[in-house]
Short mmCIF file of C-alpha atoms in Angstrom, two decimals:
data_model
loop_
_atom_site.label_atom_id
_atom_site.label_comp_id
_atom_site.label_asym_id
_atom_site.label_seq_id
_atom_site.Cartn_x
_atom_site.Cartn_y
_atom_site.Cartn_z
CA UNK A 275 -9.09 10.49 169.61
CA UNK A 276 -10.17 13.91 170.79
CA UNK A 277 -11.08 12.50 174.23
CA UNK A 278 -7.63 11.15 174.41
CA UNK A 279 -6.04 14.39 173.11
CA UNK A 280 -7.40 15.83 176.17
CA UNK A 281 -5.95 13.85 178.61
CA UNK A 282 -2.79 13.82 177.19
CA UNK A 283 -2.75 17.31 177.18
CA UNK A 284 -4.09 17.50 181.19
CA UNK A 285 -1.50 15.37 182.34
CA UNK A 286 0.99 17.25 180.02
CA UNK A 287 0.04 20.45 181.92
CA UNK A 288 0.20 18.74 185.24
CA UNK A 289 3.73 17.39 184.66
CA UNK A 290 4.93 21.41 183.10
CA UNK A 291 3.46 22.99 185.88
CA UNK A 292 5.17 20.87 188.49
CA UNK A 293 8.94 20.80 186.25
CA UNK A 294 8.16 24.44 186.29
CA UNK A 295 7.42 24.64 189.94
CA UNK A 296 10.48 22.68 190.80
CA UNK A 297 12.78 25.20 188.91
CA UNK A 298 11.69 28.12 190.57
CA UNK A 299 12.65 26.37 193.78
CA UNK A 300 16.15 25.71 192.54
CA UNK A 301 16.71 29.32 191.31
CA UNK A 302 16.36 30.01 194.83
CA UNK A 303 19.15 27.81 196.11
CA UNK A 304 21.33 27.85 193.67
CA UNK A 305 23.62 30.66 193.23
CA UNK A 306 22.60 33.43 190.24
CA UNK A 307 24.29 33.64 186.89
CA UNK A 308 27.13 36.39 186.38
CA UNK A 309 25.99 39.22 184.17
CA UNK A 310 28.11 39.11 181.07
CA UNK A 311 27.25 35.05 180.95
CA UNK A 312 23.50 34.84 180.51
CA UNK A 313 23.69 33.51 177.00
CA UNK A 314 25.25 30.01 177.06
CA UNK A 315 28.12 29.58 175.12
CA UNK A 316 28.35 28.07 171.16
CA UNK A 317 24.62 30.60 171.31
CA UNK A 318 23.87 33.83 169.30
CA UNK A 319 24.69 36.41 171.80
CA UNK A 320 27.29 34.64 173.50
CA UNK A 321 29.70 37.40 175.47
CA UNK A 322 27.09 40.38 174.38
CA UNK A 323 27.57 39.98 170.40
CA UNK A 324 24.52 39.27 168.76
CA UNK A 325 24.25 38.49 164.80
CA UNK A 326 23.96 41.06 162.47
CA UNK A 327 20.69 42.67 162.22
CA UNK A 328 19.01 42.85 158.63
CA UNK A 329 15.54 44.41 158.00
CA UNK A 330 12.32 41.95 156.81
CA UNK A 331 12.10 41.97 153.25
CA UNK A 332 7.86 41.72 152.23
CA UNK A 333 8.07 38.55 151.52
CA UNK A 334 9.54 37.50 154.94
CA UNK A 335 6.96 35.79 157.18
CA UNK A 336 6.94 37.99 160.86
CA UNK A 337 4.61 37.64 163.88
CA UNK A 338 3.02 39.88 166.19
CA UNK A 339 5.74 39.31 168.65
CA UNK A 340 8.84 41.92 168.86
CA UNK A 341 10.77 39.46 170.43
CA UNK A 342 10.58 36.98 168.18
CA UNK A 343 11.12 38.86 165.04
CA UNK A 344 14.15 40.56 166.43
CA UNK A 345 15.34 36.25 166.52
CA UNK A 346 14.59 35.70 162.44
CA UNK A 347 16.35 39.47 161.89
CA UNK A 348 19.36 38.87 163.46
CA UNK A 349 19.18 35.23 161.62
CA UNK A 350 18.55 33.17 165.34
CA UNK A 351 15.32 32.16 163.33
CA UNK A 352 15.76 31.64 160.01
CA UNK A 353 15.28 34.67 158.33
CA UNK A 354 12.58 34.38 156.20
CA UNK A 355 10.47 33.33 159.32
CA UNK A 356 9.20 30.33 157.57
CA UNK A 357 9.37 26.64 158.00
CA UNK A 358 10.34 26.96 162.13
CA UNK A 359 10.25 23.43 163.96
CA UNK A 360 8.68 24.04 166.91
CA UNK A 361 11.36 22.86 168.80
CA UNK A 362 13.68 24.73 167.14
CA UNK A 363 11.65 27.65 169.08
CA UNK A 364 11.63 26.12 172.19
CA UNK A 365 15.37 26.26 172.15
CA UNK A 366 16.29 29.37 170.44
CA UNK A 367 14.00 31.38 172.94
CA UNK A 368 15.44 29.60 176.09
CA UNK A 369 18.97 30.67 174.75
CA UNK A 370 18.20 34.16 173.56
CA UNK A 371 16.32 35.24 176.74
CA UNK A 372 16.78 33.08 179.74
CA UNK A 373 13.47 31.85 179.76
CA UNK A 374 13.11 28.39 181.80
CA UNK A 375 12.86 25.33 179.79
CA UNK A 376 9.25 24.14 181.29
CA UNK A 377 8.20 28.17 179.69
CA UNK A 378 10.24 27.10 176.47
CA UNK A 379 8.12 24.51 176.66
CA UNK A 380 4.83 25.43 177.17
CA UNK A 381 4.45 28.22 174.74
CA UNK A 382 5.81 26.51 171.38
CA UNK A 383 3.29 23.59 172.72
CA UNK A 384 0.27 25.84 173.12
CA UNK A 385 1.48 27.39 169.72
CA UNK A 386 1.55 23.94 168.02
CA UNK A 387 -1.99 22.82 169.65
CA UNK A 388 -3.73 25.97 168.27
CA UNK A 389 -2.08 25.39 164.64
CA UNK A 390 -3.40 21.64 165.29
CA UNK A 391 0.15 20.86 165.01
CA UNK A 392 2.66 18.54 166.49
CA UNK A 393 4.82 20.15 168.83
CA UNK A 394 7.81 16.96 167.94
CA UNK A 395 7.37 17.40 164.12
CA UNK A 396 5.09 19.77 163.17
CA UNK A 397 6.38 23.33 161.05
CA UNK A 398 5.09 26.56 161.22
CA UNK A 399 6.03 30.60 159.33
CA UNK A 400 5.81 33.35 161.94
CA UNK A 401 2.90 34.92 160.50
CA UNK A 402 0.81 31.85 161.69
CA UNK A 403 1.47 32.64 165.07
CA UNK A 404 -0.87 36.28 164.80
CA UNK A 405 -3.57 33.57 164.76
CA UNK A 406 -6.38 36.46 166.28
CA UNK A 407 -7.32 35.52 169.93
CA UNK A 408 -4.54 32.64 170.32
CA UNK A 409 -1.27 34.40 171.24
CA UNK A 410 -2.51 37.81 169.38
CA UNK A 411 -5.23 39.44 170.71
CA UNK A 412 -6.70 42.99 170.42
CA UNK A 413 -5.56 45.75 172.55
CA UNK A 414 -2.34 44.39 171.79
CA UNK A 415 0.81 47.83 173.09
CA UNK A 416 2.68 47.61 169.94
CA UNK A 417 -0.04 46.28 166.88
CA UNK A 418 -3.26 47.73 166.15
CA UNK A 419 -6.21 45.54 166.36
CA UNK A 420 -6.53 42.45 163.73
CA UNK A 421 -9.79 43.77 162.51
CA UNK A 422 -8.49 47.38 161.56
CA UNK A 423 -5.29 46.18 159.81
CA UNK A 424 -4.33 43.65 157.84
CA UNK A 425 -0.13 42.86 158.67
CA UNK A 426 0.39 42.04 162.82
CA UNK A 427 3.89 41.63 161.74
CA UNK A 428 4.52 45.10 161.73
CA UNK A 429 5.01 47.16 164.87
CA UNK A 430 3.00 50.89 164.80
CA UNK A 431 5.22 53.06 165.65
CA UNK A 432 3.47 55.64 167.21
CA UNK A 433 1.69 53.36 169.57
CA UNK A 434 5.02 51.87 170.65
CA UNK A 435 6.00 55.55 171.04
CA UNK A 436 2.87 56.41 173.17
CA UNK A 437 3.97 53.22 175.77
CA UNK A 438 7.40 54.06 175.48
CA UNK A 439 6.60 57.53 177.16
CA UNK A 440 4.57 56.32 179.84
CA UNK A 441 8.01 55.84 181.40
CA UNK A 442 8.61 56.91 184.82
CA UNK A 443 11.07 54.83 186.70
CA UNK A 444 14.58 56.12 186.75
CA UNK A 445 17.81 54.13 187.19
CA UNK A 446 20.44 56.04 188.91
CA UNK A 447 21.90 57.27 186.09
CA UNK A 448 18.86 58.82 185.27
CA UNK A 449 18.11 56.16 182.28
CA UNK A 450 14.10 55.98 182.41
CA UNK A 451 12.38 52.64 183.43
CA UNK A 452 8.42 50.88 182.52
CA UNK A 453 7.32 49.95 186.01
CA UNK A 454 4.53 47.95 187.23
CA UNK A 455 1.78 51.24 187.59
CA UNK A 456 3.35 52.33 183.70
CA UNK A 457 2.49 49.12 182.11
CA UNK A 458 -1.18 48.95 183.82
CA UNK A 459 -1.97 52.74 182.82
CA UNK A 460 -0.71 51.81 179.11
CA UNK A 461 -2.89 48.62 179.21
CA UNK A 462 -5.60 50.94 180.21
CA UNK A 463 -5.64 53.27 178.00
CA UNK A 464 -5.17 50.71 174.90
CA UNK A 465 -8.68 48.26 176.26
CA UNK A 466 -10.60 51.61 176.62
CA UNK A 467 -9.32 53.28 173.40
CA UNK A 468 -9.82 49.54 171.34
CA UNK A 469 -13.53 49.42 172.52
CA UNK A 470 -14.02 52.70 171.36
CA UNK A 471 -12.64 52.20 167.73
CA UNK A 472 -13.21 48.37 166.98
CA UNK A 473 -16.24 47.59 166.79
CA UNK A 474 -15.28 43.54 166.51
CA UNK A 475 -13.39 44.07 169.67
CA UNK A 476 -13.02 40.61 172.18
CA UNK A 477 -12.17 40.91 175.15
CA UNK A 478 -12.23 38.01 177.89
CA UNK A 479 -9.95 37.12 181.06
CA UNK A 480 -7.96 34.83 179.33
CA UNK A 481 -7.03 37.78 176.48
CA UNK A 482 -6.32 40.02 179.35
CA UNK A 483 -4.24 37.57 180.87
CA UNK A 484 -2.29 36.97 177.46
CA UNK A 485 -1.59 40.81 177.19
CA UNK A 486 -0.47 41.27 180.79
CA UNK A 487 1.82 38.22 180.33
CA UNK A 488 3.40 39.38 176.47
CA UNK A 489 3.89 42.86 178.06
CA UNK A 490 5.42 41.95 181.38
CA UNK A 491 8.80 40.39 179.35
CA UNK A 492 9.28 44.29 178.49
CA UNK A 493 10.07 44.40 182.72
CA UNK A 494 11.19 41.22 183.59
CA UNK A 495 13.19 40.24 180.66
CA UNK A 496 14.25 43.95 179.62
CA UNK A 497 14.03 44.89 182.92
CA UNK A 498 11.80 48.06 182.11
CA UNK A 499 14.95 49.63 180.68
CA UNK A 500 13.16 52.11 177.76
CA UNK A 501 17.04 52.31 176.61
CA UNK A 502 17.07 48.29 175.27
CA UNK A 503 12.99 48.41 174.72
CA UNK A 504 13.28 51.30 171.73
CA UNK A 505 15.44 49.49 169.52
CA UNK A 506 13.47 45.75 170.14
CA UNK A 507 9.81 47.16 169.82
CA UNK A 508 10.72 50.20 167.25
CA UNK A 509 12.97 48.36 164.80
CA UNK A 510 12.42 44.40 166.19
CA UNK A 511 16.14 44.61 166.72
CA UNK A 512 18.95 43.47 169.73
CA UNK A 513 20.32 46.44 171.42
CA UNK A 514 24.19 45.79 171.00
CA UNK A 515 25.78 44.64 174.27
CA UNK A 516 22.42 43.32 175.20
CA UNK A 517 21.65 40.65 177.42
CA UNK A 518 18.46 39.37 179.18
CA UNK A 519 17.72 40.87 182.64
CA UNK A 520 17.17 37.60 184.23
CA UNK A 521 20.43 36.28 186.09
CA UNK A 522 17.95 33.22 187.53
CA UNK A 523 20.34 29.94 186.86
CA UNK A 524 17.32 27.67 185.28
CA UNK A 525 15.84 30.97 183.99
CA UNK A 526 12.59 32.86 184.09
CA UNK A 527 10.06 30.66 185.39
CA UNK A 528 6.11 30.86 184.52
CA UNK A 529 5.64 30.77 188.54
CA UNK A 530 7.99 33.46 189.04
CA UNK A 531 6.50 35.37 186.28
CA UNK A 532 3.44 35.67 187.74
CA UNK A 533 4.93 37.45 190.66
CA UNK A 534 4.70 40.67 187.86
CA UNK A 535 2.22 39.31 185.76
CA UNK A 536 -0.70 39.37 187.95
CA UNK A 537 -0.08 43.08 189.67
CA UNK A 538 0.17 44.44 185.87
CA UNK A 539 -3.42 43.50 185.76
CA UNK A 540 -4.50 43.54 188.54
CA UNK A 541 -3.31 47.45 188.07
CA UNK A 542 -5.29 48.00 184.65
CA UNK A 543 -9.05 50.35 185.44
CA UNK A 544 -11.26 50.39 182.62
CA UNK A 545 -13.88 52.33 183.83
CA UNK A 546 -12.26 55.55 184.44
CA UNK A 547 -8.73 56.43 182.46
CA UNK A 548 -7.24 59.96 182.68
CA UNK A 549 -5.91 60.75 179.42
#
């Protein structure tokens, strides 16, 4: 059964990657979507008016991921962040931030194959997904490492604070921007500092990978815009009038992802970091 797992699983991978491919050829011919009409219609956030945002209560499940609390706050997710389908996720996400349906995809999938899970029926709380070194992983910009506290459902503050002012793109009207170089430095800083003060710190390409890929949505989906970032990685909340960055028709595609994943790290030095 395992062997056959696996081969499900390649040719699974084959067929995403290829769906995925053939998407990000189509969002180059086809014409862009009109800002104002990212969110599809009958969706939360339809015409820039998101649900109403209510704080976790303790006993709420959350996950290491900003975005995806902000869904269960605002009641995208159910609220209590337990008992999600994973395709339930699959569609919520593709709705709430333009992400292409082979990404949709993909993720929940991986997320459901790590829970040993199945993606068509299986159920999972939000907390499950801080799973250390599936998604989560140490060196993480907004969550201290899993070995030095105990709830990855909780942004820190002041390390959201300390990316937050590595800011130094400007929009025209002055609003400050995370670019490219900000995002390396701040990825940087957190690998050197993490080694210093975990002592069960991992660190592999694939991790690396992981946290140049959850940090690039703050540019690509956000578009780097610190204005919409404060209120989703400070309070796990939807900036009012807020819609994803992304005007691509199918939506953000892994292989157009990439295009920003891959300089982020390729940007990160570990060996020397000015403080």
């Amino acid at each position: 059964m395992a062997i056959l797992n696996k081969i499900a699983g390649f040719f699974i991978n084959i067929f995403v990657m290829t769906w995925d491919f053939g998407l990000f050829i189509l969002n180059i011919l086809t014409p862009s979507l009109k800002p104002g009409h990212i969110v599809p219609a009958h969706a939360a956030g339809h015409n820039l008016t998101w649900p109403e945002y209510i704080p976790p209560k303790d006993s709420d499940s959350r996950s290491a991921c900003p975005m995806l609390n902000a869904m269960a706050n605002h009641g995208i997710l159910p609220h209590d962040g337990k008992n999600i389908t994973f395709k339930e996720l699959n569609t919520k996400v593709r709705q709430s931030f333009n992400f292409a349906p082979s990404f949709c995809f993909f993720v929940p999938k991986f997320s459901a194959d790590f829970l040993n899970r199945s993606y068509w029926s299986g159920r999972f709380d939000l907390a499950e997904l801080s799973l250390h070194n599936a998604i989560e992983h140490d060196a993480s910009l907004t969550r201290r490492d899993a070995a030095l506290v105990t709830d990855q459902g909780k942004p820190d503050l002041d390390l959201v604070d300390q990316l937050l002012k590595e800011a130094t793109g400007k929009m025209a009207d002055g609003s400050l921007l995370l670019t490219i170089p900000d995002l390396s430095r701040a990825l940087s800083k957190r690998r050197v500092d993490c080694r210093k003060t975990n002592q069960g710190y991992t660190e592999n390409l694939f991790h690396n990978m992981f946290g140049s890929a959850n940090s690039s949505t703050m540019l690509t989906i956000f578009g780097g815009r610190i204005d919409d970032l404060t209120p989703m990685l400070r309070e796990e909340r939807f900036p009012e009038k807020w819609e994803p960055r992304v005007l691509s028709r199918f939506g953000l595609t892994m292989a157009k992802f990439n295009f920003t994943v891959l300089p982020v790290e390729r940007g990160v030095k570990t060996k020397v970091v000015k403080q």
